[in-house]
């Protein structure tokens, strides 16, 4: 499977679309990071070039850009600097639903104009189809690169069809060679990513990445996001035992994702020596994006939470799954998955453990 050809989030704005089910609260990661990394020096440019890599299509896409621009504008006005032009590139793979983004741009420009007045901008936003695992921009042309929940995607599945039988990602019983193959693929891809961005950023330029990860080397792959994928594997295996899917089909499917721990990321950045690591934070997000932890009692029962969590996973993984298993079984698969996730959530303490672990990585180009 050619990941870069097949992978795309579910487009449009329907019930299963990524737009409606965007998992993560981007504002959280951004507010954590922007304060430190958008140093005021950025304000001294005439035109600030910003890129969002793996932008997808949905509310998060424009939210990210809005928050970045808001942060810079408030720094600029604090300093009393003259207005800045913005050139913003929204990047994703060619299969991404760029049209949905483009249609929402006039409203965004209008909003900027209303909120920020005539002193603002101008701001030029464009779409850039292509893989971030390679060059996207001319040398030293970018001031700030942002990417959320995209860089954990690998360029390919690093396994042979029978290597990880019965699973679709790293699981408790996956062999050591499977673990090694996944880690090595991540190292290869992340190295290409770092080198490409090094070429493209101006010296001193900033890059902020949020990715799925795990807490530590010891943090086994049987928790967090990995266990959510293991429950998806269980759902596929259920359909195998019912004769709906062939066993070989499941054996030959694995997710092109890697969820690194901070040490693995630090090691790579250090080894490449191209960026100064400014900050690396770990935080949790609930599987069910609507489940607000701060609430005294849970707003949703297990089944509703499972439904919400599964919709997110579906909006992200459906293109790969339907390419491999066929469109026809998708509804059946995700119904089964919802039931299995709901059963899982009803186990003692399961909800506390049902989180995505995220890494927020802030770097400065040397
Ligand atoms: N940034 C958004 C979307 C994350 S979904 C958010 O935080 O909500 C991950 C996105 O990364 C998908 O749209 C996927 O197509 C994109 N992606 C994965 N690999 C990529 C690559 N090599 N180059 C560009 N985009 C990629």
mmCIF file of C-alpha atoms and ligand atoms in Angstrom:
data_model
loop_
_atom_site.group_PDB
_atom_site.id
_atom_site.type_symbol
_atom_site.label_atom_id
_atom_site.label_comp_id
_atom_site.label_asym_id
_atom_site.label_seq_id
_atom_site.Cartn_x
_atom_site.Cartn_y
_atom_site.Cartn_z
ATOM 1 C CA UNK A 1 0.000 0.000 0.000
ATOM 2 C CA UNK A 2 1.313 3.416 -0.916
ATOM 3 C CA UNK A 3 0.447 5.311 2.249
ATOM 4 C CA UNK A 4 0.830 8.736 0.725
ATOM 5 C CA UNK A 5 -1.559 7.878 -2.046
ATOM 6 C CA UNK A 6 -4.201 6.224 0.092
ATOM 7 C CA UNK A 7 -4.140 8.142 3.349
ATOM 8 C CA UNK A 8 -6.555 11.002 3.795
ATOM 9 C CA UNK A 9 -8.901 12.031 6.556
ATOM 10 C CA UNK A 10 -12.600 11.604 5.743
ATOM 11 C CA UNK A 11 -13.418 14.794 3.841
ATOM 12 C CA UNK A 12 -16.486 17.028 3.677
ATOM 13 C CA UNK A 13 -18.545 17.887 6.714
ATOM 14 C CA UNK A 14 -20.681 14.756 7.131
ATOM 15 C CA UNK A 15 -21.208 12.646 10.243
ATOM 16 C CA UNK A 16 -18.043 10.611 9.776
ATOM 17 C CA UNK A 17 -15.874 13.462 8.462
ATOM 18 C CA UNK A 18 -12.664 14.571 10.112
ATOM 19 C CA UNK A 19 -14.074 18.100 10.139
ATOM 20 C CA UNK A 20 -16.876 17.062 12.470
ATOM 21 C CA UNK A 21 -14.784 14.681 14.533
ATOM 22 C CA UNK A 22 -11.477 16.510 14.862
ATOM 23 C CA UNK A 23 -10.036 14.930 17.853
ATOM 24 C CA UNK A 24 -7.828 17.317 19.506
ATOM 25 C CA UNK A 25 -7.948 20.662 21.140
ATOM 26 C CA UNK A 26 -5.368 22.416 19.108
ATOM 27 C CA UNK A 27 -5.693 25.562 21.117
ATOM 28 C CA UNK A 28 -4.338 23.730 24.109
ATOM 29 C CA UNK A 29 -1.106 22.715 22.432
ATOM 30 C CA UNK A 30 -0.764 26.024 20.726
ATOM 31 C CA UNK A 31 -1.173 28.197 23.742
ATOM 32 C CA UNK A 32 1.399 26.048 25.498
ATOM 33 C CA UNK A 33 3.874 26.501 22.741
ATOM 34 C CA UNK A 34 3.399 29.841 21.119
ATOM 35 C CA UNK A 35 4.196 31.821 24.181
ATOM 36 C CA UNK A 36 7.670 30.411 24.231
ATOM 37 C CA UNK A 37 8.484 30.013 20.644
ATOM 38 C CA UNK A 38 7.185 32.957 18.742
ATOM 39 C CA UNK A 39 9.914 35.170 19.932
ATOM 40 C CA UNK A 40 9.275 38.795 19.366
ATOM 41 C CA UNK A 41 12.091 38.929 16.871
ATOM 42 C CA UNK A 42 9.705 37.423 14.357
ATOM 43 C CA UNK A 43 7.874 40.713 14.299
ATOM 44 C CA UNK A 44 10.735 42.480 12.611
ATOM 45 C CA UNK A 45 10.049 40.887 9.205
ATOM 46 C CA UNK A 46 8.029 42.526 6.466
ATOM 47 C CA UNK A 47 6.390 39.278 5.453
ATOM 48 C CA UNK A 48 6.150 36.385 7.852
ATOM 49 C CA UNK A 49 6.059 32.936 6.246
ATOM 50 C CA UNK A 50 4.179 30.324 8.227
ATOM 51 C CA UNK A 51 3.440 26.707 7.366
ATOM 52 C CA UNK A 52 1.015 24.228 8.873
ATOM 53 C CA UNK A 53 2.009 20.715 7.857
ATOM 54 C CA UNK A 54 -0.630 17.973 7.766
ATOM 55 C CA UNK A 55 -3.358 20.579 8.078
ATOM 56 C CA UNK A 56 -6.206 18.217 7.070
ATOM 57 C CA UNK A 57 -9.561 19.875 6.498
ATOM 58 C CA UNK A 58 -11.746 20.937 9.347
ATOM 59 C CA UNK A 59 -12.137 23.501 12.055
ATOM 60 C CA UNK A 60 -8.642 22.798 13.385
ATOM 61 C CA UNK A 61 -7.083 23.807 10.082
ATOM 62 C CA UNK A 62 -8.078 27.444 10.331
ATOM 63 C CA UNK A 63 -8.048 27.511 14.110
ATOM 64 C CA UNK A 64 -4.317 26.843 14.108
ATOM 65 C CA UNK A 65 -3.616 29.637 11.671
ATOM 66 C CA UNK A 66 -5.905 32.012 13.527
ATOM 67 C CA UNK A 67 -4.186 31.316 16.832
ATOM 68 C CA UNK A 68 -0.713 31.716 15.403
ATOM 69 C CA UNK A 69 -1.634 35.010 13.800
ATOM 70 C CA UNK A 70 -3.406 36.219 16.946
ATOM 71 C CA UNK A 71 -0.316 35.484 19.029
ATOM 72 C CA UNK A 72 1.994 37.315 16.641
ATOM 73 C CA UNK A 73 -0.357 40.255 16.282
ATOM 74 C CA UNK A 74 -0.627 40.742 20.008
ATOM 75 C CA UNK A 75 3.167 40.672 20.358
ATOM 76 C CA UNK A 76 3.447 43.111 17.467
ATOM 77 C CA UNK A 77 1.014 45.593 18.902
ATOM 78 C CA UNK A 78 2.633 45.330 22.330
ATOM 79 C CA UNK A 79 5.891 46.356 20.721
ATOM 80 C CA UNK A 80 4.252 49.020 18.587
ATOM 81 C CA UNK A 81 5.814 47.466 15.460
ATOM 82 C CA UNK A 82 4.452 48.247 11.985
ATOM 83 C CA UNK A 83 1.999 45.818 10.433
ATOM 84 C CA UNK A 84 3.153 42.521 8.991
ATOM 85 C CA UNK A 85 2.238 40.672 5.845
ATOM 86 C CA UNK A 86 1.517 36.978 6.267
ATOM 87 C CA UNK A 87 2.131 34.211 3.817
ATOM 88 C CA UNK A 88 0.539 31.043 5.096
ATOM 89 C CA UNK A 89 0.928 27.616 3.485
ATOM 90 C CA UNK A 90 -1.496 24.883 4.432
ATOM 91 C CA UNK A 91 0.117 21.571 3.558
ATOM 92 C CA UNK A 92 -1.247 18.057 3.385
ATOM 93 C CA UNK A 93 -1.099 15.043 1.099
ATOM 94 C CA UNK A 94 -2.686 15.509 -2.332
ATOM 95 C CA UNK A 95 -5.759 13.426 -1.369
ATOM 96 C CA UNK A 96 -6.693 15.959 1.324
ATOM 97 C CA UNK A 97 -9.981 17.820 0.947
ATOM 98 C CA UNK A 98 -8.411 21.205 0.198
ATOM 99 C CA UNK A 99 -11.654 22.443 -1.345
ATOM 100 C CA UNK A 100 -13.439 22.516 1.997
ATOM 101 C CA UNK A 101 -10.595 24.673 3.372
ATOM 102 C CA UNK A 102 -10.598 27.003 0.393
ATOM 103 C CA UNK A 103 -14.341 27.570 0.696
ATOM 104 C CA UNK A 104 -13.929 28.761 4.262
ATOM 105 C CA UNK A 105 -11.152 31.250 3.499
ATOM 106 C CA UNK A 106 -13.305 34.260 2.505
ATOM 107 C CA UNK A 107 -15.080 34.096 5.872
ATOM 108 C CA UNK A 108 -11.718 33.933 7.658
ATOM 109 C CA UNK A 109 -10.345 36.958 5.796
ATOM 110 C CA UNK A 110 -13.559 38.801 6.651
ATOM 111 C CA UNK A 111 -13.179 37.872 10.318
ATOM 112 C CA UNK A 112 -9.570 39.088 10.404
ATOM 113 C CA UNK A 113 -10.583 42.355 8.825
ATOM 114 C CA UNK A 114 -13.410 42.877 11.306
ATOM 115 C CA UNK A 115 -11.413 41.935 14.389
ATOM 116 C CA UNK A 116 -8.067 43.446 13.517
ATOM 117 C CA UNK A 117 -8.983 46.451 11.414
ATOM 118 C CA UNK A 118 -7.201 47.996 8.457
ATOM 119 C CA UNK A 119 -3.790 47.839 10.099
ATOM 120 C CA UNK A 120 -3.770 44.077 9.715
ATOM 121 C CA UNK A 121 -2.067 42.106 6.995
ATOM 122 C CA UNK A 122 -2.515 41.510 4.177
ATOM 123 C CA UNK A 123 -2.614 37.772 4.720
ATOM 124 C CA UNK A 124 -2.202 35.299 1.844
ATOM 125 C CA UNK A 125 -3.272 31.733 2.540
ATOM 126 C CA UNK A 126 -2.654 28.956 0.061
ATOM 127 C CA UNK A 127 -2.854 25.171 -0.096
ATOM 128 C CA UNK A 128 0.262 23.113 -0.689
ATOM 129 C CA UNK A 129 -0.281 19.454 -1.640
ATOM 130 C CA UNK A 130 2.739 17.218 -1.071
ATOM 131 C CA UNK A 131 4.500 15.064 1.493
ATOM 132 C CA UNK A 132 6.323 16.696 4.366
ATOM 133 C CA UNK A 133 8.694 13.736 4.217
ATOM 134 C CA UNK A 134 10.689 15.684 1.678
ATOM 135 C CA UNK A 135 11.105 19.280 0.559
ATOM 136 C CA UNK A 136 8.052 21.506 0.312
ATOM 137 C CA UNK A 137 9.526 25.033 0.266
ATOM 138 C CA UNK A 138 12.529 26.936 -1.119
ATOM 139 C CA UNK A 139 15.634 27.154 1.063
ATOM 140 C CA UNK A 140 15.458 29.391 4.120
ATOM 141 C CA UNK A 141 12.014 30.675 3.232
ATOM 142 C CA UNK A 142 9.970 29.810 6.337
ATOM 143 C CA UNK A 143 9.900 31.560 9.696
ATOM 144 C CA UNK A 144 7.567 29.311 11.617
ATOM 145 C CA UNK A 145 6.521 25.719 10.952
ATOM 146 C CA UNK A 146 3.701 24.112 12.867
ATOM 147 C CA UNK A 147 2.272 20.621 12.687
ATOM 148 C CA UNK A 148 -0.238 18.871 14.888
ATOM 149 C CA UNK A 149 -1.058 15.172 14.968
ATOM 150 C CA UNK A 150 0.619 14.454 11.631
ATOM 151 C CA UNK A 151 4.299 13.634 12.094
ATOM 152 C CA UNK A 152 3.535 10.294 13.790
ATOM 153 C CA UNK A 153 2.375 9.045 10.352
ATOM 154 C CA UNK A 154 5.028 6.913 8.675
ATOM 155 C CA UNK A 155 5.844 6.843 4.977
ATOM 156 C CA UNK A 156 5.189 3.113 4.901
ATOM 157 C CA UNK A 157 4.397 0.059 6.987
ATOM 158 C CA UNK A 158 7.793 -1.412 7.847
ATOM 159 C CA UNK A 159 6.609 -5.029 8.040
ATOM 160 C CA UNK A 160 6.089 -8.062 5.855
ATOM 161 C CA UNK A 161 2.481 -9.310 5.654
ATOM 162 C CA UNK A 162 2.815 -12.102 8.237
ATOM 163 C CA UNK A 163 5.128 -10.339 10.709
ATOM 164 C CA UNK A 164 2.481 -9.147 13.153
ATOM 165 C CA UNK A 165 -0.317 -11.686 12.826
ATOM 166 C CA UNK A 166 -3.638 -10.779 14.426
ATOM 167 C CA UNK A 167 -2.565 -7.212 15.270
ATOM 168 C CA UNK A 168 -2.593 -3.968 13.367
ATOM 169 C CA UNK A 169 -0.035 -2.013 15.388
ATOM 170 C CA UNK A 170 2.436 -2.705 18.170
ATOM 171 C CA UNK A 171 0.730 -4.915 20.724
ATOM 172 C CA UNK A 172 1.784 -6.689 23.887
ATOM 173 C CA UNK A 173 2.567 -9.898 22.024
ATOM 174 C CA UNK A 174 4.212 -8.353 18.958
ATOM 175 C CA UNK A 175 7.742 -9.680 18.475
ATOM 176 C CA UNK A 176 10.901 -7.717 19.220
ATOM 177 C CA UNK A 177 11.693 -7.521 15.517
ATOM 178 C CA UNK A 178 8.325 -5.875 14.870
ATOM 179 C CA UNK A 179 9.073 -3.272 17.549
ATOM 180 C CA UNK A 180 12.477 -2.672 16.038
ATOM 181 C CA UNK A 181 11.138 -2.327 12.506
ATOM 182 C CA UNK A 182 8.605 0.288 13.612
ATOM 183 C CA UNK A 183 11.161 2.296 15.561
ATOM 184 C CA UNK A 184 13.628 2.226 12.676
ATOM 185 C CA UNK A 185 11.006 3.399 10.200
ATOM 186 C CA UNK A 186 10.150 6.291 12.510
ATOM 187 C CA UNK A 187 13.826 7.200 12.829
ATOM 188 C CA UNK A 188 14.250 7.158 9.061
ATOM 189 C CA UNK A 189 11.175 9.290 8.392
ATOM 190 C CA UNK A 190 11.769 11.733 11.236
ATOM 191 C CA UNK A 191 15.324 12.230 10.046
ATOM 192 C CA UNK A 192 14.093 13.140 6.537
ATOM 193 C CA UNK A 193 11.517 15.437 8.132
ATOM 194 C CA UNK A 194 14.089 17.260 10.271
ATOM 195 C CA UNK A 195 16.557 17.645 7.405
ATOM 196 C CA UNK A 196 13.910 18.997 5.044
ATOM 197 C CA UNK A 197 12.663 21.546 7.571
ATOM 198 C CA UNK A 198 16.232 22.562 8.364
ATOM 199 C CA UNK A 199 16.712 23.462 4.702
ATOM 200 C CA UNK A 200 13.478 25.417 4.578
ATOM 201 C CA UNK A 201 13.533 27.373 7.826
ATOM 202 C CA UNK A 202 15.514 30.556 8.232
ATOM 203 C CA UNK A 203 18.309 30.300 10.850
ATOM 204 C CA UNK A 204 16.635 30.861 14.213
ATOM 205 C CA UNK A 205 13.238 29.893 12.772
ATOM 206 C CA UNK A 206 10.871 27.916 14.959
ATOM 207 C CA UNK A 207 9.099 24.622 14.616
ATOM 208 C CA UNK A 208 6.374 23.321 16.931
ATOM 209 C CA UNK A 209 5.101 19.768 16.578
ATOM 210 C CA UNK A 210 2.397 17.927 18.440
ATOM 211 C CA UNK A 211 2.334 14.186 17.858
ATOM 212 C CA UNK A 212 0.854 11.069 19.373
ATOM 213 C CA UNK A 213 3.363 9.355 21.588
ATOM 214 C CA UNK A 214 3.846 7.437 24.781
ATOM 215 C CA UNK A 215 5.168 8.508 28.140
ATOM 216 C CA UNK A 216 8.416 6.621 28.436
ATOM 217 C CA UNK A 217 10.429 3.782 26.953
ATOM 218 C CA UNK A 218 8.925 1.531 29.593
ATOM 219 C CA UNK A 219 5.435 2.744 28.773
ATOM 220 C CA UNK A 220 4.371 -0.329 26.924
ATOM 221 C CA UNK A 221 2.494 -0.328 23.694
ATOM 222 C CA UNK A 222 -0.504 -1.972 25.305
ATOM 223 C CA UNK A 223 -1.975 1.239 26.607
ATOM 224 C CA UNK A 224 -3.192 4.545 25.313
ATOM 225 C CA UNK A 225 -3.564 4.867 21.567
ATOM 226 C CA UNK A 226 -2.032 1.461 21.029
ATOM 227 C CA UNK A 227 -4.748 -0.245 23.018
ATOM 228 C CA UNK A 228 -7.372 1.618 21.015
ATOM 229 C CA UNK A 229 -5.817 0.135 17.886
ATOM 230 C CA UNK A 230 -5.616 -3.273 19.540
ATOM 231 C CA UNK A 231 -9.384 -3.058 20.128
ATOM 232 C CA UNK A 232 -9.757 -2.276 16.422
ATOM 233 C CA UNK A 233 -7.689 -5.380 15.675
ATOM 234 C CA UNK A 234 -10.037 -7.369 17.943
ATOM 235 C CA UNK A 235 -12.987 -6.068 15.945
ATOM 236 C CA UNK A 236 -11.353 -7.163 12.701
ATOM 237 C CA UNK A 237 -10.560 -10.570 14.205
ATOM 238 C CA UNK A 238 -14.214 -10.919 15.265
ATOM 239 C CA UNK A 239 -15.255 -10.398 11.666
ATOM 240 C CA UNK A 240 -12.694 -13.009 10.612
ATOM 241 C CA UNK A 241 -14.248 -15.576 12.938
ATOM 242 C CA UNK A 242 -17.662 -14.751 11.484
ATOM 243 C CA UNK A 243 -16.347 -15.323 7.968
ATOM 244 C CA UNK A 244 -16.841 -11.689 6.924
ATOM 245 C CA UNK A 245 -13.108 -11.036 6.421
ATOM 246 C CA UNK A 246 -10.346 -13.443 5.431
ATOM 247 C CA UNK A 247 -7.751 -14.030 8.127
ATOM 248 C CA UNK A 248 -4.874 -13.263 5.766
ATOM 249 C CA UNK A 249 -6.341 -9.844 5.137
ATOM 250 C CA UNK A 250 -5.984 -8.883 8.803
ATOM 251 C CA UNK A 251 -2.503 -10.409 9.036
ATOM 252 C CA UNK A 252 -1.317 -8.251 6.173
ATOM 253 C CA UNK A 253 -2.714 -4.985 7.516
ATOM 254 C CA UNK A 254 -0.695 -2.740 9.843
ATOM 255 C CA UNK A 255 -0.980 0.935 10.650
ATOM 256 C CA UNK A 256 1.694 3.246 9.232
ATOM 257 C CA UNK A 257 2.010 5.102 12.525
ATOM 258 C CA UNK A 258 4.597 5.293 15.272
ATOM 259 C CA UNK A 259 4.038 6.733 18.726
ATOM 260 C CA UNK A 260 7.484 7.636 20.086
ATOM 261 C CA UNK A 261 8.390 8.408 23.677
ATOM 262 C CA UNK A 262 10.228 11.658 24.544
ATOM 263 C CA UNK A 263 13.598 9.892 24.762
ATOM 264 C CA UNK A 264 13.285 8.562 21.228
ATOM 265 C CA UNK A 265 12.437 12.028 19.914
ATOM 266 C CA UNK A 266 15.219 13.744 21.871
ATOM 267 C CA UNK A 267 17.747 11.222 20.642
ATOM 268 C CA UNK A 268 16.816 11.880 17.025
ATOM 269 C CA UNK A 269 16.951 15.656 17.357
ATOM 270 C CA UNK A 270 20.299 15.397 19.094
ATOM 271 C CA UNK A 271 21.684 12.961 16.531
ATOM 272 C CA UNK A 272 20.727 15.150 13.556
ATOM 273 C CA UNK A 273 22.096 18.212 15.343
ATOM 274 C CA UNK A 274 20.109 20.666 13.235
ATOM 275 C CA UNK A 275 17.694 21.990 15.844
ATOM 276 C CA UNK A 276 17.911 23.130 19.403
ATOM 277 C CA UNK A 277 15.199 21.451 21.444
ATOM 278 C CA UNK A 278 13.497 24.182 23.435
ATOM 279 C CA UNK A 279 10.736 22.260 25.100
ATOM 280 C CA UNK A 280 9.221 18.799 25.145
ATOM 281 C CA UNK A 281 6.015 18.268 27.079
ATOM 282 C CA UNK A 282 3.792 15.256 27.510
ATOM 283 C CA UNK A 283 0.039 15.611 27.937
ATOM 284 C CA UNK A 284 -3.109 13.449 27.777
ATOM 285 C CA UNK A 285 -6.254 13.788 25.733
ATOM 286 C CA UNK A 286 -9.348 11.632 26.286
ATOM 287 C CA UNK A 287 -10.315 9.054 23.668
ATOM 288 C CA UNK A 288 -13.721 10.639 23.714
ATOM 289 C CA UNK A 289 -13.060 14.241 22.691
ATOM 290 C CA UNK A 290 -16.384 15.348 24.167
ATOM 291 C CA UNK A 291 -15.563 13.952 27.566
ATOM 292 C CA UNK A 292 -14.498 16.836 29.730
ATOM 293 C CA UNK A 293 -12.369 15.546 32.544
ATOM 294 C CA UNK A 294 -13.005 18.553 34.691
ATOM 295 C CA UNK A 295 -16.672 17.636 35.032
ATOM 296 C CA UNK A 296 -17.562 16.231 38.394
ATOM 297 C CA UNK A 297 -19.529 13.432 36.838
ATOM 298 C CA UNK A 298 -19.057 11.948 33.417
ATOM 299 C CA UNK A 299 -21.321 13.510 30.825
ATOM 300 C CA UNK A 300 -21.453 10.409 28.697
ATOM 301 C CA UNK A 301 -22.177 6.761 29.378
ATOM 302 C CA UNK A 302 -19.697 4.190 28.098
ATOM 303 C CA UNK A 303 -21.572 3.523 24.887
ATOM 304 C CA UNK A 304 -21.832 7.192 23.944
ATOM 305 C CA UNK A 305 -18.186 7.722 24.808
ATOM 306 C CA UNK A 306 -17.233 4.718 22.720
ATOM 307 C CA UNK A 307 -19.267 6.112 19.834
ATOM 308 C CA UNK A 308 -17.521 9.477 20.046
ATOM 309 C CA UNK A 309 -14.055 7.927 20.315
ATOM 310 C CA UNK A 310 -14.704 5.507 17.446
ATOM 311 C CA UNK A 311 -15.986 8.272 15.175
ATOM 312 C CA UNK A 312 -12.650 10.030 15.619
ATOM 313 C CA UNK A 313 -10.663 6.925 14.837
ATOM 314 C CA UNK A 314 -12.901 6.292 11.831
ATOM 315 C CA UNK A 315 -12.419 9.767 10.409
ATOM 316 C CA UNK A 316 -8.659 9.242 10.586
ATOM 317 C CA UNK A 317 -8.246 5.580 9.594
ATOM 318 C CA UNK A 318 -11.120 4.836 7.222
ATOM 319 C CA UNK A 319 -9.221 5.613 4.020
ATOM 320 C CA UNK A 320 -6.552 3.018 4.876
ATOM 321 C CA UNK A 321 -9.021 0.421 6.154
ATOM 322 C CA UNK A 322 -11.429 0.662 3.249
ATOM 323 C CA UNK A 323 -8.568 0.543 0.765
ATOM 324 C CA UNK A 324 -7.458 -2.755 2.285
ATOM 325 C CA UNK A 325 -10.718 -4.401 3.398
ATOM 326 C CA UNK A 326 -13.222 -2.813 1.032
ATOM 327 C CA UNK A 327 -15.873 -0.168 1.550
ATOM 328 C CA UNK A 328 -18.665 -2.648 2.057
ATOM 329 C CA UNK A 329 -17.662 -3.765 5.548
ATOM 330 C CA UNK A 330 -16.835 -0.361 7.031
ATOM 331 C CA UNK A 331 -20.183 0.249 8.769
ATOM 332 C CA UNK A 332 -20.210 -3.276 10.176
ATOM 333 C CA UNK A 333 -16.603 -2.968 11.348
ATOM 334 C CA UNK A 334 -17.129 0.318 13.145
ATOM 335 C CA UNK A 335 -20.360 -0.889 14.765
ATOM 336 C CA UNK A 336 -18.478 -3.866 16.179
ATOM 337 C CA UNK A 337 -15.616 -1.623 17.218
ATOM 338 C CA UNK A 338 -18.002 0.684 19.093
ATOM 339 C CA UNK A 339 -19.367 -2.263 21.045
ATOM 340 C CA UNK A 340 -15.878 -3.548 21.865
ATOM 341 C CA UNK A 341 -14.676 -0.102 22.980
ATOM 342 C CA UNK A 342 -17.812 0.346 25.125
ATOM 343 C CA UNK A 343 -17.170 -3.046 26.798
ATOM 344 C CA UNK A 344 -13.583 -1.989 27.385
ATOM 345 C CA UNK A 345 -14.631 1.304 28.949
ATOM 346 C CA UNK A 346 -16.960 -0.484 31.340
ATOM 347 C CA UNK A 347 -14.008 -2.301 32.930
ATOM 348 C CA UNK A 348 -12.725 -0.920 36.198
ATOM 349 C CA UNK A 349 -10.377 2.052 35.798
ATOM 350 C CA UNK A 350 -10.517 1.735 32.028
ATOM 351 C CA UNK A 351 -11.742 5.275 31.540
ATOM 352 C CA UNK A 352 -8.825 6.724 33.454
ATOM 353 C CA UNK A 353 -6.473 4.896 31.149
ATOM 354 C CA UNK A 354 -8.347 5.686 27.961
ATOM 355 C CA UNK A 355 -6.253 8.601 26.819
ATOM 356 C CA UNK A 356 -4.161 9.585 23.904
ATOM 357 C CA UNK A 357 -0.697 10.546 25.049
ATOM 358 C CA UNK A 358 0.625 13.522 23.133
ATOM 359 C CA UNK A 359 4.068 15.063 22.846
ATOM 360 C CA UNK A 360 4.518 18.760 22.280
ATOM 361 C CA UNK A 361 7.928 19.473 20.801
ATOM 362 C CA UNK A 362 9.255 22.958 20.304
ATOM 363 C CA UNK A 363 12.513 23.524 18.410
ATOM 364 C CA UNK A 364 14.649 26.287 17.042
ATOM 365 C CA UNK A 365 16.653 25.907 13.829
ATOM 366 C CA UNK A 366 20.371 26.283 14.429
HETATM 367 N N1 LIG B 1 -3.393 19.091 11.911
HETATM 368 C C1 LIG B 1 -4.743 18.614 11.970
HETATM 369 C C2 LIG B 1 -4.921 17.303 11.230
HETATM 370 C C3 LIG B 1 -4.236 16.081 11.763
HETATM 371 S S1 LIG B 1 -4.665 14.634 10.879
HETATM 372 C C4 LIG B 1 -5.193 18.510 13.401
HETATM 373 O O1 LIG B 1 -4.383 18.680 14.312
HETATM 374 O O2 LIG B 1 -6.366 18.254 13.638
HETATM 375 C C5 LIG B 1 -3.111 14.171 10.182
HETATM 376 C C6 LIG B 1 -2.898 14.743 8.801
HETATM 377 O O3 LIG B 1 -1.551 14.513 8.419
HETATM 378 C C7 LIG B 1 -3.772 14.095 7.738
HETATM 379 O O4 LIG B 1 -4.550 15.049 7.099
HETATM 380 C C8 LIG B 1 -2.774 13.410 6.820
HETATM 381 O O5 LIG B 1 -3.175 13.401 5.477
HETATM 382 C C9 LIG B 1 -1.540 14.262 7.040
HETATM 383 N N2 LIG B 1 -0.293 13.591 6.665
HETATM 384 C C10 LIG B 1 0.155 12.365 7.008
HETATM 385 N N3 LIG B 1 1.343 12.098 6.452
HETATM 386 C C11 LIG B 1 1.676 13.203 5.718
HETATM 387 C C12 LIG B 1 2.801 13.552 4.903
HETATM 388 N N4 LIG B 1 3.808 12.705 4.729
HETATM 389 N N5 LIG B 1 2.809 14.768 4.316
HETATM 390 C C13 LIG B 1 1.785 15.643 4.482
HETATM 391 N N6 LIG B 1 0.698 15.369 5.249
HETATM 392 C C14 LIG B 1 0.637 14.163 5.861
#
